[in-house]
Amino acid sequence: MKLALFILSAILLIGGAVWSARALTIAALTDQNAIYDDFEQTPSLWLFSDKIGAAAASGVERAKVAIAGPLGLSSKEVVYLIALTDNQGERLVSNCTYRVTGSPIDTRWWSLTLYDSETQHYVPNEDNRSSWNSVAIPRDQQGNWSIDVAPTRRGDAWLPSQSNGARAFELMLRVYSPSAATRAALPDINLPDVARLSC
C-alpha cells in the first residue's frame, strides 16, 4: 500500500512539473509582446528579420513563428517586415486613422496585410478585405501609392481596422522574390511611411 501511494505521489509530482513546464513554454512562445523580439528595428520603425524561414533560425525562433506568427514561407521566397507603430513610434490601434504611403519596390510582388495583434487573424469587415498588393493598389505615374487604414471607409484604397474600441493591430509587408539589389540592401530600402492622421 505504501509503495502504491509513493508511486502515485511520484506520478502526480512529475505530471504536475511537466504540465507546468509545458504551460510556461507555450505562454512564452505565444506572447504577442515577444513574438518579434528577434526582429531588428529599421530607421523607419519597421521590424525586420532575415531569419524567418532560414536555416539560421534557432529552434525558439522557429517555434514562435509556427505557433503565433503568420510567417510561413522560406526566406529564399519572401522577406517579412512588420509595423507595430506609426512613424512617431506610437502603437498602431484600431480607433485611429493612418495613411500608409509607399513607392515602387524592386520585387516580383508585394502585399501589405493588417492583422489583429491579439488573435493574429484578419479583421472581419464588410469588404472582406485584409490586404492590398502591388498589382491591385492604385498608383500615380511614378508608381507611388497610399492606403488609408481606418475603422470606417476612407479613400480609394481602404484597409479596415476594427471599429469596436482601440485594439492593437500590425501591418505586415511581404516582399516576394526581391531583386538581388533589394535583397542586398535590406533592411535599408525605401519602406512605406505609416503616418497617424487622427485618433
Short mmCIF file of C-alpha atoms in Angstrom, two decimals:
data_model
loop_
_atom_site.label_atom_id
_atom_site.label_comp_id
_atom_site.label_asym_id
_atom_site.label_seq_id
_atom_site.Cartn_x
_atom_site.Cartn_y
_atom_site.Cartn_z
CA MET A 1 0.00 0.00 0.00
CA LYS A 2 2.82 2.42 0.89
CA LEU A 3 4.56 1.59 -2.38
CA ALA A 4 1.37 2.32 -4.35
CA LEU A 5 0.96 5.69 -2.58
CA PHE A 6 4.61 6.52 -3.25
CA ILE A 7 4.27 5.68 -6.95
CA LEU A 8 1.04 7.68 -7.22
CA SER A 9 2.65 10.68 -5.49
CA ALA A 10 5.67 10.46 -7.80
CA ILE A 11 3.42 10.32 -10.88
CA LEU A 12 1.42 13.32 -9.69
CA LEU A 13 4.57 15.28 -8.88
CA ILE A 14 6.24 14.54 -12.23
CA GLY A 15 2.97 15.12 -14.12
CA GLY A 16 2.47 18.47 -12.41
CA ALA A 17 6.03 19.53 -13.22
CA VAL A 18 5.66 18.53 -16.88
CA TRP A 19 2.31 20.30 -17.17
CA SER A 20 3.70 23.48 -15.55
CA ALA A 21 6.78 23.49 -17.79
CA ARG A 22 4.61 22.95 -20.88
CA ALA A 23 2.23 25.78 -19.89
CA LEU A 24 5.11 28.19 -19.24
CA THR A 25 6.76 27.29 -22.55
CA ILE A 26 3.57 27.78 -24.54
CA ALA A 27 2.88 31.08 -22.77
CA ALA A 28 6.39 32.32 -23.61
CA LEU A 29 6.18 31.22 -27.25
CA THR A 30 2.75 32.73 -27.85
CA ASP A 31 3.29 36.01 -26.00
CA GLN A 32 2.34 38.64 -28.60
CA ASN A 33 4.66 41.12 -26.91
CA ALA A 34 7.62 38.80 -27.54
CA ILE A 35 6.88 37.27 -30.94
CA TYR A 36 9.02 39.86 -32.73
CA ASP A 37 11.81 40.09 -30.10
CA ASP A 38 14.34 38.71 -32.57
CA PHE A 39 13.50 41.30 -35.24
CA GLU A 40 15.65 44.42 -35.66
CA GLN A 41 14.10 47.86 -35.88
CA THR A 42 14.81 49.85 -39.04
CA PRO A 43 15.20 53.67 -39.03
CA SER A 44 11.63 53.89 -40.39
CA LEU A 45 10.42 51.83 -37.38
CA TRP A 46 9.54 48.73 -39.41
CA LEU A 47 10.76 45.48 -37.84
CA PHE A 48 12.90 43.18 -39.98
CA SER A 49 14.36 39.71 -39.69
CA ASP A 50 16.29 37.76 -42.28
CA LYS A 51 15.99 34.57 -40.19
CA ILE A 52 12.30 33.85 -40.84
CA GLY A 53 12.20 30.66 -42.90
CA ALA A 54 16.02 30.47 -42.97
CA ALA A 55 18.28 27.63 -41.91
CA ALA A 56 19.96 30.06 -39.47
CA ALA A 57 16.78 30.42 -37.39
CA SER A 58 17.02 28.99 -33.88
CA GLY A 59 14.58 26.40 -32.55
CA VAL A 60 12.91 29.05 -30.39
CA GLU A 61 12.53 31.42 -33.38
CA ARG A 62 11.00 28.64 -35.46
CA ALA A 63 8.62 27.67 -32.67
CA LYS A 64 7.44 31.27 -32.16
CA VAL A 65 6.68 31.59 -35.86
CA ALA A 66 4.97 28.20 -36.07
CA ILE A 67 2.74 28.87 -33.07
CA ALA A 68 1.92 32.56 -33.19
CA GLY A 69 3.11 34.21 -36.35
CA PRO A 70 1.64 34.34 -39.89
CA LEU A 71 5.10 33.89 -41.40
CA GLY A 72 5.25 30.67 -43.33
CA LEU A 73 7.48 30.82 -46.40
CA SER A 74 11.19 30.29 -46.89
CA SER A 75 13.50 33.30 -46.71
CA LYS A 76 14.51 32.47 -50.29
CA GLU A 77 10.96 33.27 -51.41
CA VAL A 78 9.86 36.20 -49.27
CA VAL A 79 11.10 38.86 -46.88
CA TYR A 80 8.86 39.91 -43.97
CA LEU A 81 8.67 43.40 -42.46
CA ILE A 82 6.33 44.30 -39.61
CA ALA A 83 4.96 47.68 -38.49
CA LEU A 84 3.69 47.74 -34.90
CA THR A 85 3.94 51.53 -34.58
CA ASP A 86 3.41 54.64 -36.68
CA ASN A 87 6.29 56.88 -37.82
CA GLN A 88 6.27 58.61 -34.41
CA GLY A 89 6.72 55.35 -32.53
CA GLU A 90 3.12 55.21 -31.26
CA ARG A 91 1.41 51.78 -31.19
CA LEU A 92 -1.00 51.15 -34.08
CA VAL A 93 -4.55 50.99 -32.71
CA SER A 94 -7.83 50.38 -34.49
CA ASN A 95 -9.69 53.52 -33.44
CA CYS A 96 -7.12 55.78 -35.15
CA THR A 97 -6.79 56.68 -38.83
CA TYR A 98 -3.47 56.20 -40.64
CA ARG A 99 -2.11 56.80 -44.12
CA VAL A 100 0.49 54.35 -45.41
CA THR A 101 2.42 55.77 -48.37
CA GLY A 102 5.00 53.98 -50.44
CA SER A 103 6.99 53.94 -53.64
CA PRO A 104 7.88 51.09 -56.00
CA ILE A 105 9.84 48.18 -54.51
CA ASP A 106 12.15 46.26 -56.84
CA THR A 107 10.50 42.90 -56.33
CA ARG A 108 8.29 40.47 -58.22
CA TRP A 109 5.27 41.18 -55.99
CA TRP A 110 4.46 42.61 -52.55
CA SER A 111 1.48 42.71 -50.22
CA LEU A 112 0.52 44.74 -47.16
CA THR A 113 -1.77 42.92 -44.71
CA LEU A 114 -3.46 44.03 -41.48
CA TYR A 115 -3.64 41.58 -38.56
CA ASP A 116 -5.27 41.89 -35.15
CA SER A 117 -2.29 41.74 -32.77
CA GLU A 118 -4.12 39.69 -30.15
CA THR A 119 -5.53 36.97 -32.40
CA GLN A 120 -3.09 37.19 -35.34
CA HIS A 121 -6.18 36.87 -37.58
CA TYR A 122 -7.67 39.09 -40.24
CA VAL A 123 -10.12 41.74 -39.05
CA PRO A 124 -13.70 40.97 -40.19
CA ASN A 125 -15.17 43.78 -42.29
CA GLU A 126 -17.92 44.45 -44.84
CA ASP A 127 -15.47 44.49 -47.78
CA ASN A 128 -13.85 41.22 -46.71
CA ARG A 129 -10.51 42.98 -47.25
CA SER A 130 -7.40 42.33 -45.24
CA SER A 131 -4.68 43.47 -47.63
CA TRP A 132 -3.59 45.34 -50.72
CA ASN A 133 -0.89 44.23 -53.13
CA SER A 134 1.38 45.63 -55.80
CA VAL A 135 -0.99 44.62 -58.61
CA ALA A 136 -4.28 45.89 -57.14
CA ILE A 137 -3.17 49.12 -55.47
CA PRO A 138 -3.97 52.38 -57.32
CA ARG A 139 -0.74 54.23 -58.20
CA ASP A 140 0.33 57.55 -59.65
CA GLN A 141 2.53 57.89 -62.76
CA GLN A 142 5.70 57.44 -60.69
CA GLY A 143 4.33 54.25 -59.12
CA ASN A 144 3.73 55.83 -55.71
CA TRP A 145 0.71 54.63 -53.73
CA SER A 146 -1.19 55.23 -50.49
CA ILE A 147 -3.51 53.16 -48.32
CA ASP A 148 -5.82 54.58 -45.66
CA VAL A 149 -6.08 52.36 -42.58
CA ALA A 150 -9.17 53.32 -40.60
CA PRO A 151 -12.19 51.87 -38.78
CA THR A 152 -14.59 53.47 -41.32
CA ARG A 153 -14.48 53.66 -45.11
CA ARG A 154 -11.99 56.18 -46.42
CA GLY A 155 -10.29 56.85 -49.76
CA ASP A 156 -9.82 54.66 -52.84
CA ALA A 157 -7.52 52.19 -51.08
CA TRP A 158 -9.03 51.48 -47.67
CA LEU A 159 -7.76 48.85 -45.24
CA PRO A 160 -10.37 48.41 -42.49
CA SER A 161 -9.32 48.23 -38.85
CA GLN A 162 -11.80 47.23 -36.15
CA SER A 163 -14.34 49.83 -35.11
CA ASN A 164 -15.14 48.34 -31.69
CA GLY A 165 -12.62 50.04 -29.42
CA ALA A 166 -8.88 50.58 -29.51
CA ARG A 167 -7.43 47.21 -30.42
CA ALA A 168 -3.76 46.89 -31.31
CA PHE A 169 -3.01 45.78 -34.85
CA GLU A 170 0.03 45.30 -37.02
CA LEU A 171 0.86 45.72 -40.67
CA MET A 172 2.88 43.04 -42.41
CA LEU A 173 4.73 43.85 -45.62
CA ARG A 174 5.65 40.72 -47.57
CA VAL A 175 8.21 41.27 -50.32
CA TYR A 176 8.17 38.26 -52.67
CA SER A 177 11.22 37.42 -54.79
CA PRO A 178 13.04 40.73 -54.25
CA SER A 179 15.73 41.63 -56.78
CA ALA A 180 19.33 40.90 -55.84
CA ALA A 181 19.91 44.62 -55.27
CA THR A 182 16.88 44.89 -52.97
CA ARG A 183 17.88 41.79 -51.02
CA ALA A 184 21.45 43.04 -50.60
CA ALA A 185 20.23 46.43 -49.32
CA LEU A 186 17.72 45.05 -46.79
CA PRO A 187 16.52 46.43 -44.50
CA ASP A 188 17.79 49.77 -45.83
CA ILE A 189 15.27 50.09 -48.64
CA ASN A 190 12.61 52.78 -49.10
CA LEU A 191 9.97 51.31 -46.78
CA PRO A 192 6.41 52.68 -46.60
CA ASP A 193 5.69 55.55 -44.23
CA VAL A 194 2.93 54.97 -41.64
CA ALA A 195 1.51 58.35 -40.55
CA ARG A 196 -1.26 58.85 -37.97
CA LEU A 197 -3.86 61.28 -39.34
CA SER A 198 -6.31 61.31 -36.43
CA CYS A 199 -7.35 59.43 -33.35
#
